[in-house]
XYZ file of C-alpha atoms in Angstrom:
352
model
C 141.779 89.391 134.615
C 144.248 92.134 134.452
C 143.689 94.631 131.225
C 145.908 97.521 130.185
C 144.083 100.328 128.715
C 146.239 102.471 126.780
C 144.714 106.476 127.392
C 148.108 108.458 126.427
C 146.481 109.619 123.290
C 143.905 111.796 124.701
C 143.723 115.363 123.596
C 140.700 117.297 125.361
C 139.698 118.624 122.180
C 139.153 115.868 120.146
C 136.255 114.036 119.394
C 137.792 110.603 119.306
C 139.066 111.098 122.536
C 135.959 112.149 123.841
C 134.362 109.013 122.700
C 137.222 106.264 124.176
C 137.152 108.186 127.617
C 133.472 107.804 128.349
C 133.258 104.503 126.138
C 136.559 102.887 128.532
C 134.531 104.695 131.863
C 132.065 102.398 130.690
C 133.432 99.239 130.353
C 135.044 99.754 133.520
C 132.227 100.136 135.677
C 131.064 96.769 134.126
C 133.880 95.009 134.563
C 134.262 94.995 138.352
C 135.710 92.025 138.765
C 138.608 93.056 136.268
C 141.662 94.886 137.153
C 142.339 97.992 134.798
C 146.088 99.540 134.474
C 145.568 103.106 132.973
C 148.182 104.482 130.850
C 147.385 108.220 130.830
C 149.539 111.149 129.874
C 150.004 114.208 132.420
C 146.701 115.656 131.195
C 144.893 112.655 132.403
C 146.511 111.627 135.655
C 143.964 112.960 138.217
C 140.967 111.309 136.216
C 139.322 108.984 138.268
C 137.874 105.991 137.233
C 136.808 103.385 139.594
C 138.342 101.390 142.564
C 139.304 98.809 140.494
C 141.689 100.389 138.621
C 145.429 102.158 138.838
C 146.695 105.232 137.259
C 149.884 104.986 135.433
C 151.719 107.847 133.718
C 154.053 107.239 130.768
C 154.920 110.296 128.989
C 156.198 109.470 125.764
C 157.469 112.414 123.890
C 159.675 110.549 120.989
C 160.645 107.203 119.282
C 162.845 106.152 122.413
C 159.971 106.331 125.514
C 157.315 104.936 122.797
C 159.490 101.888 121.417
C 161.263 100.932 124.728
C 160.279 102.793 128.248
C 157.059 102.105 127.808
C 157.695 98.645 126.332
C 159.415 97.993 130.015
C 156.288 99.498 131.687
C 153.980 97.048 129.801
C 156.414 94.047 130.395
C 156.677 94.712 134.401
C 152.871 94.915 134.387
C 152.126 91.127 133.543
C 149.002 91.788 131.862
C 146.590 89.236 130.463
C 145.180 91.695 127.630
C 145.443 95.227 126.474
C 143.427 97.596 124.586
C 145.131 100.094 122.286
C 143.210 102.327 120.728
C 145.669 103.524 117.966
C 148.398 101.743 116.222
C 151.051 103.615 118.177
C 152.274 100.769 120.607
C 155.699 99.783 120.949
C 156.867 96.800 118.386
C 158.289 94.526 120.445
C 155.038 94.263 122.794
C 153.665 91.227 121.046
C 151.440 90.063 124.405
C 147.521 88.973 124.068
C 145.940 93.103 122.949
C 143.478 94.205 120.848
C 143.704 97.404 118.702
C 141.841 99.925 117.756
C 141.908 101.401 113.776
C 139.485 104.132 113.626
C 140.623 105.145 110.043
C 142.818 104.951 107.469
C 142.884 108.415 106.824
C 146.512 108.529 106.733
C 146.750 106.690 103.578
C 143.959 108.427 101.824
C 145.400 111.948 102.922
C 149.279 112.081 104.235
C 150.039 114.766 106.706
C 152.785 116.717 106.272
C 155.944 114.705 107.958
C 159.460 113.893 106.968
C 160.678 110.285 104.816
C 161.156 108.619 107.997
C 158.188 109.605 110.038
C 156.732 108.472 107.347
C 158.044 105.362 106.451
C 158.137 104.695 110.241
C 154.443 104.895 110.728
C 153.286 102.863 107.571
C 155.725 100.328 109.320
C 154.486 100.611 113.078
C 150.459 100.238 111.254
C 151.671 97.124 109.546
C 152.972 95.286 111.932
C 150.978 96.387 114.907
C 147.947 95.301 113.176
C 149.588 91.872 112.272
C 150.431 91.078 115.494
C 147.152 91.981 117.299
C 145.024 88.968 118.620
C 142.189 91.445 117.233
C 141.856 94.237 115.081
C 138.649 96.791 115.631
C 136.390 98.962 113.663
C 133.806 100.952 113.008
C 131.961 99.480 109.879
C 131.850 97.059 106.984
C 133.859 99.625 104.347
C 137.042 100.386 107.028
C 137.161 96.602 107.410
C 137.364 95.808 103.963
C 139.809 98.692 103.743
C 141.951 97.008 106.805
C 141.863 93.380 105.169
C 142.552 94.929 101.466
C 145.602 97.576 102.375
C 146.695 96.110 105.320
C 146.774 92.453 104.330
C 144.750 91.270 107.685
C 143.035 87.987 108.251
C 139.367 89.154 108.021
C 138.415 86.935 111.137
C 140.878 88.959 113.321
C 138.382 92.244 112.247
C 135.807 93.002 114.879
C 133.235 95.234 113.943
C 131.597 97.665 116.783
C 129.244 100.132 116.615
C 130.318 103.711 118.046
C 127.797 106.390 119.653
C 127.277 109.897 119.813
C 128.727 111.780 122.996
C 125.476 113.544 123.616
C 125.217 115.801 126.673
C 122.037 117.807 128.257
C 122.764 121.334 127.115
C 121.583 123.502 129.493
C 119.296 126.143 128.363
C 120.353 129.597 130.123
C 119.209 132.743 129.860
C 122.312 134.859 128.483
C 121.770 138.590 127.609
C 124.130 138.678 125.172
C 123.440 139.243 121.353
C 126.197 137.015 119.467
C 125.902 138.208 116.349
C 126.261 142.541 117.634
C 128.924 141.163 119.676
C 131.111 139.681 116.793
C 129.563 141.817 113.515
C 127.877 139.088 112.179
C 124.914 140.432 109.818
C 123.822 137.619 107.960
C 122.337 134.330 108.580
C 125.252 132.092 109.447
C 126.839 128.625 108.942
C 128.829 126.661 111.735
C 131.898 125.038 111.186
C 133.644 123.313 114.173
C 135.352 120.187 113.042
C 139.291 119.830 113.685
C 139.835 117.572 110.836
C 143.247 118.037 109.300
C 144.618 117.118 105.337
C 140.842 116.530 104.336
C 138.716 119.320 106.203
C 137.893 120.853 102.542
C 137.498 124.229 103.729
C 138.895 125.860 100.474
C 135.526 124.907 98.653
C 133.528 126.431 101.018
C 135.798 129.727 100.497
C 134.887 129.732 97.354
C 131.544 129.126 97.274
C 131.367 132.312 100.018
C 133.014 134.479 98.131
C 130.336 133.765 95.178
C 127.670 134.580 97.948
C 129.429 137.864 98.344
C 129.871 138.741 94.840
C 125.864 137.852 94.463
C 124.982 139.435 98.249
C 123.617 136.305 99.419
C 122.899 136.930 102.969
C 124.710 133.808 104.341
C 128.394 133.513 106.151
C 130.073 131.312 107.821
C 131.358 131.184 111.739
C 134.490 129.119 112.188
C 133.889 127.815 116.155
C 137.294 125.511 116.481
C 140.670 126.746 117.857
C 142.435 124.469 115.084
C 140.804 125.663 112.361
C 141.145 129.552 113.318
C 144.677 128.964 113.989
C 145.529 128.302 110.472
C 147.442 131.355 108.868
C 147.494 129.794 105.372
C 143.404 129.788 105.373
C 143.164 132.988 107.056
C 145.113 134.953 104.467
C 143.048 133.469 101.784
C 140.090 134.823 103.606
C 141.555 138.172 104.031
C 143.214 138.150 100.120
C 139.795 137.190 98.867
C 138.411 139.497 100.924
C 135.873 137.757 102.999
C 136.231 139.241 106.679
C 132.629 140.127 106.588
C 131.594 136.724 105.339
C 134.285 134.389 106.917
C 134.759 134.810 110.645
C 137.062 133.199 112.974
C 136.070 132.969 116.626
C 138.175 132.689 119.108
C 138.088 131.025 123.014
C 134.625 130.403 122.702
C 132.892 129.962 125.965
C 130.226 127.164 125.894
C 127.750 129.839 127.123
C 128.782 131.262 123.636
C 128.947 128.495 121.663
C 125.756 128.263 123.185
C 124.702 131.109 121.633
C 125.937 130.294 118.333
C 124.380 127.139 117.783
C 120.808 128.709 118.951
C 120.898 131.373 116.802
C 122.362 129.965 113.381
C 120.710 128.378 110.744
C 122.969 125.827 110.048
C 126.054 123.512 110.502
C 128.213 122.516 107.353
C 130.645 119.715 107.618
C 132.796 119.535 104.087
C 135.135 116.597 104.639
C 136.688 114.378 102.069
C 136.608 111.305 104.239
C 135.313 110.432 107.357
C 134.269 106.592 108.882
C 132.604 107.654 111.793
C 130.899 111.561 112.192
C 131.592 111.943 115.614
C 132.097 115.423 115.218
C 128.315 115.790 114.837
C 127.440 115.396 118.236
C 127.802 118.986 118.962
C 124.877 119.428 115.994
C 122.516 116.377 117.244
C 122.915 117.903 120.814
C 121.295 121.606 119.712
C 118.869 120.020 116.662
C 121.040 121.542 114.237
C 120.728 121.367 110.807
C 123.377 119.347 108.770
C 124.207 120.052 105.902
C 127.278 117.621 104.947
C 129.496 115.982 102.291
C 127.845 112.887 100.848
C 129.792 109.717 102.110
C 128.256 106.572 102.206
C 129.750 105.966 106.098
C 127.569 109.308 106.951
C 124.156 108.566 104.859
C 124.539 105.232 106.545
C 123.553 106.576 109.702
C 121.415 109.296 108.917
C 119.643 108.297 105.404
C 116.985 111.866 104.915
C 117.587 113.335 108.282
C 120.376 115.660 106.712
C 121.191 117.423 103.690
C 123.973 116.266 101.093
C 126.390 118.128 98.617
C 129.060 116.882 96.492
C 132.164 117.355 98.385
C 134.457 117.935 95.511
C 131.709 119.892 93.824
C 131.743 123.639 94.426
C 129.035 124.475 92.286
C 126.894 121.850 94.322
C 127.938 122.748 97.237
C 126.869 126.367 96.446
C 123.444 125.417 94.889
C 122.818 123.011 97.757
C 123.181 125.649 100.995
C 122.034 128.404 99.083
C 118.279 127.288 98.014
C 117.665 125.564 101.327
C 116.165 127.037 104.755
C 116.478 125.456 108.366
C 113.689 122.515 108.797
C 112.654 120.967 112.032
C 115.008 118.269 113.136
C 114.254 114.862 115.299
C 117.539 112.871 116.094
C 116.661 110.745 118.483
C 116.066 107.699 116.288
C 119.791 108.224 115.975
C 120.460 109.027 119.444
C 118.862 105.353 120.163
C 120.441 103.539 117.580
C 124.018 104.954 118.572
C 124.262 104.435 122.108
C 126.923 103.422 124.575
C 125.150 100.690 125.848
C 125.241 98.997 122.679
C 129.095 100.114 121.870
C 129.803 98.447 125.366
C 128.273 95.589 125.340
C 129.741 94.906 121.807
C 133.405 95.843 122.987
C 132.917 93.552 126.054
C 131.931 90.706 124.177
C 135.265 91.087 122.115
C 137.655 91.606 125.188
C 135.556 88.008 126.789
């Protein structure tokens, strides 16, 4: 069989990306007797995946490559199935695939974007989804969402389970004090999550800014590059004036971040939606403490193991960090239960 795997998505910061790369390395090496066709962008062109597969790069940088250069590509290939895993696929490609909807945060929380991008997008999610010989998710509440918003035949929903992208950290000696070397005088919080319209961070500016009215010896580290690089949040910081409480790192090593994760207290993760955490691999990977918003898709997976707040609730977000101390922490129930074995063999079943 000859399967098209659609990789031009892939950011090398992003956690979803992360997953699908070593999730699609995966199925590949199981699949030997399969031809893959790789659509990668630039970033991705030297990756090597196995002898049974072919590197193809399609830079598509507007409507026109998306909608009909890479249409022509996918035509000319002749393939018996392809895997996207985001609704972005040219329209007129109506061959056997299977997609990919990870969320439906776009409908909950709409980015910033013109009428037409807009409109265009809702469209291109319709209709790719209606013409897909299979539709896949992560859990029983984004399928329900998919066959209620969406209007899709709940048969043509596949459910699979996705894993944690845990990796050895390496524990090396690094004579460096972290918190000297950025000013940081209290116990700290860690916030690395990306996420975009619903990453909540106001809240937690608020509640810090109580902390430093009250001198509550607790801040908070912002780790990601996305996060730091927002001016809007960053002059609330510095009009509120938090630069002693708030602080934005920047370029972080990973012998710092290292450092940061071994000697905070915490991680705090205060989204308004989420389906799958895979942002908290970084935590489960240095037995950090959670301390997140309480979403049914998250206290599905890990019940008591972490502690919840309120999301929309400052006060209870406040009260919640504030009164508790770092505990011992055990993930590796979780670490079994979400493995990419499993994910795998549950994928391959759906491409057979």
């Amino acid at each position: 069989m000859k399967i098209g795997i659609d990789l031009r998505f892939l950011k090398q910061w992003d956690y979803y990306s992360k997953f699908i790369l070593e999730l699609v390395k995966n199925i590949i090496k199981e699949k030997k007797l399969d031809n893959f066709i790789i659509f990668v962008n630039i970033l991705y062109s030297q990756t090597n995946f196995w002898e049974n597969t072919k590197n193809i790069i399609v830079n598509t940088w507007n409507f026109f490559d998306e909608q009909i250069k890479f249409n022509k590509i996918l035509q000319k290939e002749k393939l018996d199935n392809a895997i996207f895993f985001w609704y972005n696929k040219p329209i007129k490609y109506k061959c056997n695939y299977i997609i990919f909807i990870p969320d439906l945060e776009e409908f909950h929380f709409t980015p910033k974007k013109n009428i037409f991008k807009k409109y265009f997008d809702n469209y291109l999610l319709s209709e790719n989804s209606k013409n897909a010989n299979k539709i896949i998710c992560f859990n029983e509440n984004i399928k329900n969402e998919i066959n209620d918003k969406l209007n899709i035949f709940e048969d043509n929903i596949k459910i699979i389970t996705p894993f944690f992208n845990i990796k050895q950290v390496e524990s090396k000696d690094i004579n460096i004090d972290i918190r000297t070397k950025y000013n940081i005088k209290d116990n700290y919080f860690i916030y690395y999550f990306w996420e975009w319209e619903s990453k909540n961070l106001d809240r937690l500016i608020e509640v810090f800014d109580f902390f430093k009215k009250e001198n509550i010896n607790k801040s908070l580290v912002i780790l990601d590059k996305f996060t730091v690089s927002d001016v809007s949040l960053r002059k609330k910081v510095i009009q509120k004036n938090l630069n002693d409480k708030i602080f934005f790192i920047w370029d972080v090593s990973e012998s710092e971040k290292t450092l940061f994760f071994k000697h905070s207290l915490w991680v705090i993760y205060p989204v308004l939606y989420t389906v799958f955490p895979f942002m908290f691999s970084n935590a489960i990977n240095y037995n950090s403490q959670i301390f997140s918003s309480n979403l049914e898709n998250i206290k599905n997976i890990f019940w008591n193991k972490i502690i919840y707040f309120n999301q929309t609730d400052t006060k209870d977000i406040y009260n919640k960090i504030q009164k508790n101390q770092q505990n011992n922490i055990d993930y590796t129930n979780i670490i079994k239960e979400y493995n990419i074995q499993k994910t795998t063999e549950m994928l391959n079943n759906i491409i057979k």
